[in-house]
C-alpha atoms as a printed R data frame, in Angstrom:
    type eleno elety resid chain resno       x       y        z
1   ATOM     1    CA   UNK     A     1 129.679 -21.078 -117.277
2   ATOM     2    CA   UNK     A     2 128.091 -24.522 -117.143
3   ATOM     3    CA   UNK     A     3 126.535 -26.400 -120.048
4   ATOM     4    CA   UNK     A     4 123.443 -27.049 -117.935
5   ATOM     5    CA   UNK     A     5 122.988 -23.322 -117.300
6   ATOM     6    CA   UNK     A     6 123.327 -22.540 -121.013
7   ATOM     7    CA   UNK     A     7 120.485 -24.984 -121.669
8   ATOM     8    CA   UNK     A     8 118.425 -23.198 -119.029
9   ATOM     9    CA   UNK     A     9 119.204 -19.834 -120.625
10  ATOM    10    CA   UNK     A    10 118.164 -21.046 -124.093
11  ATOM    11    CA   UNK     A    11 114.912 -22.444 -122.711
12  ATOM    12    CA   UNK     A    12 114.003 -19.052 -121.220
13  ATOM    13    CA   UNK     A    13 115.043 -17.276 -124.431
14  ATOM    14    CA   UNK     A    14 112.794 -19.531 -126.506
15  ATOM    15    CA   UNK     A    15 109.799 -19.476 -124.170
16  ATOM    16    CA   UNK     A    16 110.245 -15.779 -123.264
17  ATOM    17    CA   UNK     A    17 109.036 -16.803 -119.827
18  ATOM    18    CA   UNK     A    18 110.677 -18.282 -116.742
19  ATOM    19    CA   UNK     A    19 107.418 -20.001 -115.798
20  ATOM    20    CA   UNK     A    20 107.006 -21.742 -119.154
21  ATOM    21    CA   UNK     A    21 110.691 -22.609 -119.370
22  ATOM    22    CA   UNK     A    22 110.698 -24.068 -115.850
23  ATOM    23    CA   UNK     A    23 107.731 -26.259 -116.730
24  ATOM    24    CA   UNK     A    24 109.469 -27.473 -119.898
25  ATOM    25    CA   UNK     A    25 112.694 -28.166 -117.993
26  ATOM    26    CA   UNK     A    26 110.872 -29.816 -115.068
27  ATOM    27    CA   UNK     A    27 112.506 -27.601 -112.456
28  ATOM    28    CA   UNK     A    28 111.043 -25.028 -110.080
29  ATOM    29    CA   UNK     A    29 110.588 -21.423 -111.157
30  ATOM    30    CA   UNK     A    30 112.682 -20.002 -108.262
31  ATOM    31    CA   UNK     A    31 115.556 -22.350 -109.149
32  ATOM    32    CA   UNK     A    32 115.499 -21.284 -112.780
33  ATOM    33    CA   UNK     A    33 115.250 -17.569 -111.904
34  ATOM    34    CA   UNK     A    34 118.279 -17.904 -109.637
35  ATOM    35    CA   UNK     A    35 120.284 -19.673 -112.341
36  ATOM    36    CA   UNK     A    36 119.565 -16.882 -114.845
37  ATOM    37    CA   UNK     A    37 120.444 -14.162 -112.324
38  ATOM    38    CA   UNK     A    38 123.673 -15.984 -111.429
39  ATOM    39    CA   UNK     A    39 124.543 -16.199 -115.136
40  ATOM    40    CA   UNK     A    40 123.941 -12.457 -115.580
41  ATOM    41    CA   UNK     A    41 126.117 -11.792 -112.550
42  ATOM    42    CA   UNK     A    42 128.870 -14.044 -113.903
43  ATOM    43    CA   UNK     A    43 128.880 -12.279 -117.284
44  ATOM    44    CA   UNK     A    44 128.347  -8.812 -115.852
45  ATOM    45    CA   UNK     A    45 125.549  -8.111 -118.351
46  ATOM    46    CA   UNK     A    46 121.776  -8.072 -118.365
47  ATOM    47    CA   UNK     A    47 120.546 -10.821 -120.639
48  ATOM    48    CA   UNK     A    48 116.807 -10.139 -120.499
49  ATOM    49    CA   UNK     A    49 114.455  -7.182 -120.319
50  ATOM    50    CA   UNK     A    50 111.722  -8.318 -117.969
51  ATOM    51    CA   UNK     A    51 108.212  -7.136 -118.821
52  ATOM    52    CA   UNK     A    52 104.840  -7.748 -117.205
53  ATOM    53    CA   UNK     A    53 104.040 -10.729 -119.416
54  ATOM    54    CA   UNK     A    54 107.275 -11.815 -121.087
55  ATOM    55    CA   UNK     A    55 111.061 -11.598 -121.130
56  ATOM    56    CA   UNK     A    56 112.959 -10.253 -124.131
57  ATOM    57    CA   UNK     A    57 116.630 -10.698 -124.898
58  ATOM    58    CA   UNK     A    58 118.914  -7.702 -124.645
59  ATOM    59    CA   UNK     A    59 121.581  -7.241 -127.323
60  ATOM    60    CA   UNK     A    60 124.003  -9.037 -125.008
61  ATOM    61    CA   UNK     A    61 121.427 -11.796 -124.513
62  ATOM    62    CA   UNK     A    62 121.022 -12.211 -128.281
63  ATOM    63    CA   UNK     A    63 124.800 -12.592 -128.619
64  ATOM    64    CA   UNK     A    64 124.882 -15.219 -125.876
65  ATOM    65    CA   UNK     A    65 121.986 -17.073 -127.493
66  ATOM    66    CA   UNK     A    66 123.954 -17.467 -130.731
67  ATOM    67    CA   UNK     A    67 127.087 -18.561 -128.865
68  ATOM    68    CA   UNK     A    68 125.120 -20.937 -126.633
69  ATOM    69    CA   UNK     A    69 123.432 -22.560 -129.638
70  ATOM    70    CA   UNK     A    70 126.830 -23.126 -131.274
71  ATOM    71    CA   UNK     A    71 128.383 -24.470 -128.063
72  ATOM    72    CA   UNK     A    72 125.523 -26.846 -127.324
73  ATOM    73    CA   UNK     A    73 125.398 -28.064 -130.916
74  ATOM    74    CA   UNK     A    74 129.056 -29.042 -130.615
75  ATOM    75    CA   UNK     A    75 128.538 -30.610 -127.170
76  ATOM    76    CA   UNK     A    76 125.550 -32.635 -128.370
77  ATOM    77    CA   UNK     A    77 127.347 -33.718 -131.528
78  ATOM    78    CA   UNK     A    78 130.389 -34.811 -129.532
79  ATOM    79    CA   UNK     A    79 128.209 -36.814 -127.140
80  ATOM    80    CA   UNK     A    80 126.404 -38.446 -130.067
81  ATOM    81    CA   UNK     A    81 129.708 -39.331 -131.735
82  ATOM    82    CA   UNK     A    82 131.021 -41.057 -128.628
83  ATOM    83    CA   UNK     A    83 127.704 -42.821 -128.054
84  ATOM    84    CA   UNK     A    84 127.852 -44.182 -131.614
85  ATOM    85    CA   UNK     A    85 131.435 -45.489 -131.470
86  ATOM    86    CA   UNK     A    86 130.206 -48.956 -130.596
87  ATOM    87    CA   UNK     A    87 127.027 -48.709 -132.675
88  ATOM    88    CA   UNK     A    88 127.678 -50.701 -135.827
89  ATOM    89    CA   UNK     A    89 124.091 -50.639 -137.061
90  ATOM    90    CA   UNK     A    90 123.168 -46.993 -136.557
91  ATOM    91    CA   UNK     A    91 124.362 -43.491 -135.866
92  ATOM    92    CA   UNK     A    92 123.994 -39.956 -137.203
93  ATOM    93    CA   UNK     A    93 125.596 -38.546 -140.347
94  ATOM    94    CA   UNK     A    94 125.559 -34.780 -140.888
95  ATOM    95    CA   UNK     A    95 126.090 -33.399 -144.379
96  ATOM    96    CA   UNK     A    96 126.048 -29.817 -145.591
97  ATOM    97    CA   UNK     A    97 125.102 -29.472 -149.234
98  ATOM    98    CA   UNK     A    98 124.659 -26.994 -152.008
99  ATOM    99    CA   UNK     A    99 121.400 -26.992 -153.934
100 ATOM   100    CA   UNK     A   100 122.103 -29.402 -156.767
101 ATOM   101    CA   UNK     A   101 120.177 -32.193 -158.434
102 ATOM   102    CA   UNK     A   102 123.375 -34.211 -158.160
103 ATOM   103    CA   UNK     A   103 122.621 -34.849 -154.489
104 ATOM   104    CA   UNK     A   104 120.804 -37.928 -155.816
105 ATOM   105    CA   UNK     A   105 124.200 -39.686 -156.127
106 ATOM   106    CA   UNK     A   106 124.801 -39.176 -152.447
107 ATOM   107    CA   UNK     A   107 121.215 -40.227 -151.656
108 ATOM   108    CA   UNK     A   108 121.767 -43.510 -153.494
109 ATOM   109    CA   UNK     A   109 124.738 -44.325 -151.248
110 ATOM   110    CA   UNK     A   110 122.842 -43.308 -148.115
111 ATOM   111    CA   UNK     A   111 119.880 -45.454 -149.176
112 ATOM   112    CA   UNK     A   112 122.096 -48.491 -149.679
113 ATOM   113    CA   UNK     A   113 123.718 -47.944 -146.287
114 ATOM   114    CA   UNK     A   114 120.357 -47.555 -144.531
115 ATOM   115    CA   UNK     A   115 119.106 -50.811 -146.015
116 ATOM   116    CA   UNK     A   116 122.096 -52.525 -144.435
117 ATOM   117    CA   UNK     A   117 122.027 -50.437 -141.246
118 ATOM   118    CA   UNK     A   118 118.465 -49.252 -140.558
119 ATOM   119    CA   UNK     A   119 119.597 -47.233 -137.538
120 ATOM   120    CA   UNK     A   120 121.608 -44.764 -139.629
121 ATOM   121    CA   UNK     A   121 120.066 -41.266 -139.657
122 ATOM   122    CA   UNK     A   122 120.957 -38.570 -142.182
123 ATOM   123    CA   UNK     A   123 120.877 -34.878 -141.251
124 ATOM   124    CA   UNK     A   124 121.117 -32.401 -144.144
125 ATOM   125    CA   UNK     A   125 122.041 -28.727 -143.909
126 ATOM   126    CA   UNK     A   126 121.569 -26.642 -147.065
127 ATOM   127    CA   UNK     A   127 123.883 -23.746 -147.793
128 ATOM   128    CA   UNK     A   128 126.411 -22.284 -150.177
129 ATOM   129    CA   UNK     A   129 130.137 -23.011 -150.087
130 ATOM   130    CA   UNK     A   130 130.811 -20.422 -147.390
131 ATOM   131    CA   UNK     A   131 128.040 -21.751 -145.133
132 ATOM   132    CA   UNK     A   132 129.004 -25.387 -145.560
133 ATOM   133    CA   UNK     A   133 132.763 -24.972 -145.110
134 ATOM   134    CA   UNK     A   134 132.192 -22.837 -141.996
135 ATOM   135    CA   UNK     A   135 130.175 -25.648 -140.415
136 ATOM   136    CA   UNK     A   136 132.792 -28.172 -141.525
137 ATOM   137    CA   UNK     A   137 135.484 -26.109 -139.822
138 ATOM   138    CA   UNK     A   138 133.357 -25.920 -136.665
139 ATOM   139    CA   UNK     A   139 133.105 -29.708 -136.601
140 ATOM   140    CA   UNK     A   140 129.324 -29.675 -137.042
141 ATOM   141    CA   UNK     A   141 129.351 -31.689 -140.288
142 ATOM   142    CA   UNK     A   142 130.877 -34.967 -141.378
143 ATOM   143    CA   UNK     A   143 130.887 -34.049 -145.066
144 ATOM   144    CA   UNK     A   144 130.121 -31.158 -147.364
145 ATOM   145    CA   UNK     A   145 128.735 -31.313 -150.903
146 ATOM   146    CA   UNK     A   146 129.892 -28.316 -152.944
147 ATOM   147    CA   UNK     A   147 129.435 -27.173 -156.519
148 ATOM   148    CA   UNK     A   148 132.855 -25.606 -156.646
149 ATOM   149    CA   UNK     A   149 136.254 -26.973 -155.698
150 ATOM   150    CA   UNK     A   150 137.223 -26.418 -152.072
151 ATOM   151    CA   UNK     A   151 140.638 -25.498 -150.700
152 ATOM   152    CA   UNK     A   152 142.446 -28.829 -150.866
153 ATOM   153    CA   UNK     A   153 144.973 -27.531 -148.363
154 ATOM   154    CA   UNK     A   154 142.216 -27.761 -145.750
155 ATOM   155    CA   UNK     A   155 139.972 -30.525 -147.073
156 ATOM   156    CA   UNK     A   156 140.061 -33.907 -148.743
157 ATOM   157    CA   UNK     A   157 137.590 -34.553 -151.508
158 ATOM   158    CA   UNK     A   158 135.979 -36.657 -154.198
159 ATOM   159    CA   UNK     A   159 134.712 -35.428 -157.540
160 ATOM   160    CA   UNK     A   160 131.235 -36.922 -157.904
161 ATOM   161    CA   UNK     A   161 129.939 -37.950 -161.368
162 ATOM   162    CA   UNK     A   162 127.514 -35.114 -161.888
163 ATOM   163    CA   UNK     A   163 127.818 -31.814 -163.710
164 ATOM   164    CA   UNK     A   164 125.417 -28.914 -163.332
165 ATOM   165    CA   UNK     A   165 124.846 -26.613 -166.309
166 ATOM   166    CA   UNK     A   166 124.643 -22.905 -165.616
167 ATOM   167    CA   UNK     A   167 122.181 -20.744 -167.458
168 ATOM   168    CA   UNK     A   168 119.682 -17.931 -167.135
169 ATOM   169    CA   UNK     A   169 116.282 -18.357 -165.504
170 ATOM   170    CA   UNK     A   170 113.814 -15.727 -166.628
171 ATOM   171    CA   UNK     A   171 110.159 -14.955 -167.131
172 ATOM   172    CA   UNK     A   172 108.585 -16.580 -170.162
173 ATOM   173    CA   UNK     A   173 107.570 -13.142 -171.487
174 ATOM   174    CA   UNK     A   174 111.194 -11.971 -171.558
175 ATOM   175    CA   UNK     A   175 112.679 -11.197 -174.996
176 ATOM   176    CA   UNK     A   176 115.597 -13.496 -174.139
177 ATOM   177    CA   UNK     A   177 113.182 -16.402 -173.805
178 ATOM   178    CA   UNK     A   178 113.097 -16.575 -177.612
179 ATOM   179    CA   UNK     A   179 116.777 -17.577 -177.691
180 ATOM   180    CA   UNK     A   180 118.041 -21.153 -177.404
181 ATOM   181    CA   UNK     A   181 121.246 -20.120 -175.601
182 ATOM   182    CA   UNK     A   182 122.353 -16.953 -173.811
183 ATOM   183    CA   UNK     A   183 125.639 -15.277 -174.674
184 ATOM   184    CA   UNK     A   184 127.639 -12.771 -172.679
185 ATOM   185    CA   UNK     A   185 126.535  -9.833 -174.848
186 ATOM   186    CA   UNK     A   186 122.874 -10.596 -174.074
187 ATOM   187    CA   UNK     A   187 123.365  -9.921 -170.359
188 ATOM   188    CA   UNK     A   188 125.675  -6.925 -170.117
189 ATOM   189    CA   UNK     A   189 122.935  -4.300 -169.673
190 ATOM   190    CA   UNK     A   190 120.355  -6.402 -167.828
191 ATOM   191    CA   UNK     A   191 119.673  -6.605 -164.072
192 ATOM   192    CA   UNK     A   192 121.205  -9.881 -162.928
193 ATOM   193    CA   UNK     A   193 120.548 -12.064 -159.892
194 ATOM   194    CA   UNK     A   194 123.346 -14.453 -158.977
195 ATOM   195    CA   UNK     A   195 125.127 -16.076 -156.070
196 ATOM   196    CA   UNK     A   196 127.823 -14.125 -154.299
197 ATOM   197    CA   UNK     A   197 130.331 -16.923 -154.726
198 ATOM   198    CA   UNK     A   198 129.747 -17.168 -158.496
199 ATOM   199    CA   UNK     A   199 130.922 -13.576 -158.924
200 ATOM   200    CA   UNK     A   200 134.256 -14.688 -157.458
201 ATOM   201    CA   UNK     A   201 134.507 -17.958 -159.377
202 ATOM   202    CA   UNK     A   202 132.566 -19.228 -162.403
203 ATOM   203    CA   UNK     A   203 131.073 -15.931 -163.612
204 ATOM   204    CA   UNK     A   204 134.399 -14.193 -163.151
205 ATOM   205    CA   UNK     A   205 135.991 -16.547 -165.675
206 ATOM   206    CA   UNK     A   206 132.974 -16.544 -168.022
207 ATOM   207    CA   UNK     A   207 132.498 -12.766 -168.234
208 ATOM   208    CA   UNK     A   208 136.194 -11.941 -167.939
209 ATOM   209    CA   UNK     A   209 137.061  -8.270 -167.486
210 ATOM   210    CA   UNK     A   210 133.437  -7.245 -168.029
211 ATOM   211    CA   UNK     A   211 132.325  -8.849 -164.749
212 ATOM   212    CA   UNK     A   212 132.987  -5.532 -162.968
213 ATOM   213    CA   UNK     A   213 130.528  -3.691 -165.215
214 ATOM   214    CA   UNK     A   214 127.615  -6.075 -164.692
215 ATOM   215    CA   UNK     A   215 124.343  -4.750 -163.349
216 ATOM   216    CA   UNK     A   216 123.924  -6.916 -160.248
217 ATOM   217    CA   UNK     A   217 120.376  -6.295 -159.005
218 ATOM   218    CA   UNK     A   218 120.483  -8.922 -156.236
219 ATOM   219    CA   UNK     A   219 122.505 -11.823 -154.866
220 ATOM   220    CA   UNK     A   220 121.384 -15.031 -153.154
221 ATOM   221    CA   UNK     A   221 122.838 -18.148 -151.580
222 ATOM   222    CA   UNK     A   222 119.936 -20.602 -152.121
223 ATOM   223    CA   UNK     A   223 117.775 -20.625 -155.212
224 ATOM   224    CA   UNK     A   224 114.169 -20.666 -153.988
225 ATOM   225    CA   UNK     A   225 114.015 -16.982 -153.059
226 ATOM   226    CA   UNK     A   226 115.768 -15.995 -156.279
227 ATOM   227    CA   UNK     A   227 112.888 -17.641 -158.174
228 ATOM   228    CA   UNK     A   228 110.484 -15.243 -156.464
229 ATOM   229    CA   UNK     A   229 112.661 -12.283 -157.443
230 ATOM   230    CA   UNK     A   230 112.624 -13.392 -161.081
231 ATOM   231    CA   UNK     A   231 108.852 -13.917 -161.046
232 ATOM   232    CA   UNK     A   232 108.397 -10.391 -159.678
233 ATOM   233    CA   UNK     A   233 110.489  -8.925 -162.489
234 ATOM   234    CA   UNK     A   234 113.566  -7.890 -160.512
235 ATOM   235    CA   UNK     A   235 115.955  -9.408 -163.010
236 ATOM   236    CA   UNK     A   236 117.468 -12.505 -164.619
237 ATOM   237    CA   UNK     A   237 118.881 -15.235 -162.379
238 ATOM   238    CA   UNK     A   238 122.082 -16.970 -163.362
239 ATOM   239    CA   UNK     A   239 121.482 -20.356 -161.839
240 ATOM   240    CA   UNK     A   240 121.992 -24.078 -162.185
241 ATOM   241    CA   UNK     A   241 120.068 -26.224 -164.626
242 ATOM   242    CA   UNK     A   242 116.317 -26.051 -165.075
243 ATOM   243    CA   UNK     A   243 115.575 -29.196 -163.079
244 ATOM   244    CA   UNK     A   244 116.843 -27.428 -159.979
245 ATOM   245    CA   UNK     A   245 115.261 -24.046 -160.583
246 ATOM   246    CA   UNK     A   246 111.764 -25.451 -161.187
247 ATOM   247    CA   UNK     A   247 110.811 -23.901 -164.511
248 ATOM   248    CA   UNK     A   248 107.644 -25.917 -165.085
249 ATOM   249    CA   UNK     A   249 104.771 -24.144 -166.903
250 ATOM   250    CA   UNK     A   250 103.013 -23.124 -163.699
251 ATOM   251    CA   UNK     A   251 105.894 -20.906 -162.581
252 ATOM   252    CA   UNK     A   252 105.861 -18.660 -165.663
253 ATOM   253    CA   UNK     A   253 109.638 -19.114 -165.877
254 ATOM   254    CA   UNK     A   254 112.010 -20.679 -168.372
255 ATOM   255    CA   UNK     A   255 115.692 -21.625 -168.450
256 ATOM   256    CA   UNK     A   256 118.252 -21.075 -171.205
257 ATOM   257    CA   UNK     A   257 121.857 -22.381 -170.947
258 ATOM   258    CA   UNK     A   258 124.844 -20.107 -171.246
259 ATOM   259    CA   UNK     A   259 127.017 -20.242 -174.341
260 ATOM   260    CA   UNK     A   260 129.920 -20.950 -174.339
261 ATOM   261    CA   UNK     A   261 128.745 -23.729 -172.036
262 ATOM   262    CA   UNK     A   262 129.489 -23.165 -168.357
263 ATOM   263    CA   UNK     A   263 129.461 -26.219 -166.100
264 ATOM   264    CA   UNK     A   264 129.862 -26.765 -162.386
265 ATOM   265    CA   UNK     A   265 131.249 -29.994 -160.967
266 ATOM   266    CA   UNK     A   266 130.079 -31.561 -157.720
267 ATOM   267    CA   UNK     A   267 132.495 -32.299 -154.875
268 ATOM   268    CA   UNK     A   268 132.250 -34.270 -151.661
269 ATOM   269    CA   UNK     A   269 134.685 -32.802 -149.111
270 ATOM   270    CA   UNK     A   270 135.694 -33.431 -145.500
271 ATOM   271    CA   UNK     A   271 138.283 -31.995 -143.156
272 ATOM   272    CA   UNK     A   272 141.826 -33.284 -143.320
273 ATOM   273    CA   UNK     A   273 142.716 -35.676 -140.502
274 ATOM   274    CA   UNK     A   274 139.036 -36.050 -139.636
275 ATOM   275    CA   UNK     A   275 138.109 -38.941 -137.325
276 ATOM   276    CA   UNK     A   276 134.905 -40.455 -138.695
277 ATOM   277    CA   UNK     A   277 132.185 -42.049 -136.583
278 ATOM   278    CA   UNK     A   278 131.324 -45.642 -137.598
279 ATOM   279    CA   UNK     A   279 128.247 -44.426 -139.504
280 ATOM   280    CA   UNK     A   280 130.156 -41.681 -141.350
281 ATOM   281    CA   UNK     A   281 133.006 -44.094 -142.115
282 ATOM   282    CA   UNK     A   282 130.526 -46.638 -143.496
283 ATOM   283    CA   UNK     A   283 128.989 -43.998 -145.774
284 ATOM   284    CA   UNK     A   284 132.421 -42.878 -146.913
285 ATOM   285    CA   UNK     A   285 133.260 -46.463 -147.841
286 ATOM   286    CA   UNK     A   286 130.013 -46.748 -149.838
287 ATOM   287    CA   UNK     A   287 130.871 -43.545 -151.695
288 ATOM   288    CA   UNK     A   288 134.411 -44.712 -152.329
289 ATOM   289    CA   UNK     A   289 133.164 -47.984 -153.792
290 ATOM   290    CA   UNK     A   290 130.774 -46.138 -156.078
291 ATOM   291    CA   UNK     A   291 132.856 -43.101 -157.044
292 ATOM   292    CA   UNK     A   292 136.398 -43.732 -155.791
293 ATOM   293    CA   UNK     A   293 137.969 -43.112 -159.205
294 ATOM   294    CA   UNK     A   294 136.977 -39.461 -158.932
295 ATOM   295    CA   UNK     A   295 139.039 -38.957 -155.813
296 ATOM   296    CA   UNK     A   296 141.134 -35.781 -155.717
297 ATOM   297    CA   UNK     A   297 142.985 -36.421 -152.494
298 ATOM   298    CA   UNK     A   298 142.611 -38.773 -149.589
299 ATOM   299    CA   UNK     A   299 142.659 -38.864 -145.810
């Protein structure tokens, strides 16, 4: 299975047409059709259902599309890394990050680096801890920014100087909106919306044994959609501080911190024994200069 053929396959999958894909790839339609048929023969599976006007992926084709996207992302990243080895003024840096206002500390370091090296490009991927660490393990990211401590057997990390406060985001017409802080007893019978990882970490310690009796109405990994759920009355979201959740007057929402106070630190992590590109190494050095005292463990 050749890399070139996987690119051809993805082009047909995206265009849903051999004709359109051939035009985009600047090759002839018969050549592209033959490549796709040869790929199906090699795999022993039909990859497309061919209609009168378009081509749709089969279940096997959908599986190959996901695998091909992952393979080509790694191939392209590897090529970019080698191309940037001698590039001391530019290069790509890929960072996976949780939704946290504390990303501004990282942005300050990136901004300083880009003023010195205008060719540096930052690529951000938003996700929760599971999403980010998966992409780190796949080699698709240089760094991850997490709001919970990662497995230091697998990663190195810095503690960044920012702490998120956890609280409850709710509609302004909620009875709980009259309170200044929210205690555990206030939430035990209410429909709650929270992240999946928080049920295994921060909320587990905060609620204690009663975490198993909570009424979990919904879970989320990124906060924007949870805001919609709260606005529509599905429940109360346990989320990070109000600056992140956007509780300005136009949303009809408000934020109240948990009591006892529950905080979440911010971590920059990377794989152990990772070989950094010049651009990633330069950013790491900027971060070390700014926040090196918060280092948990080193490369």
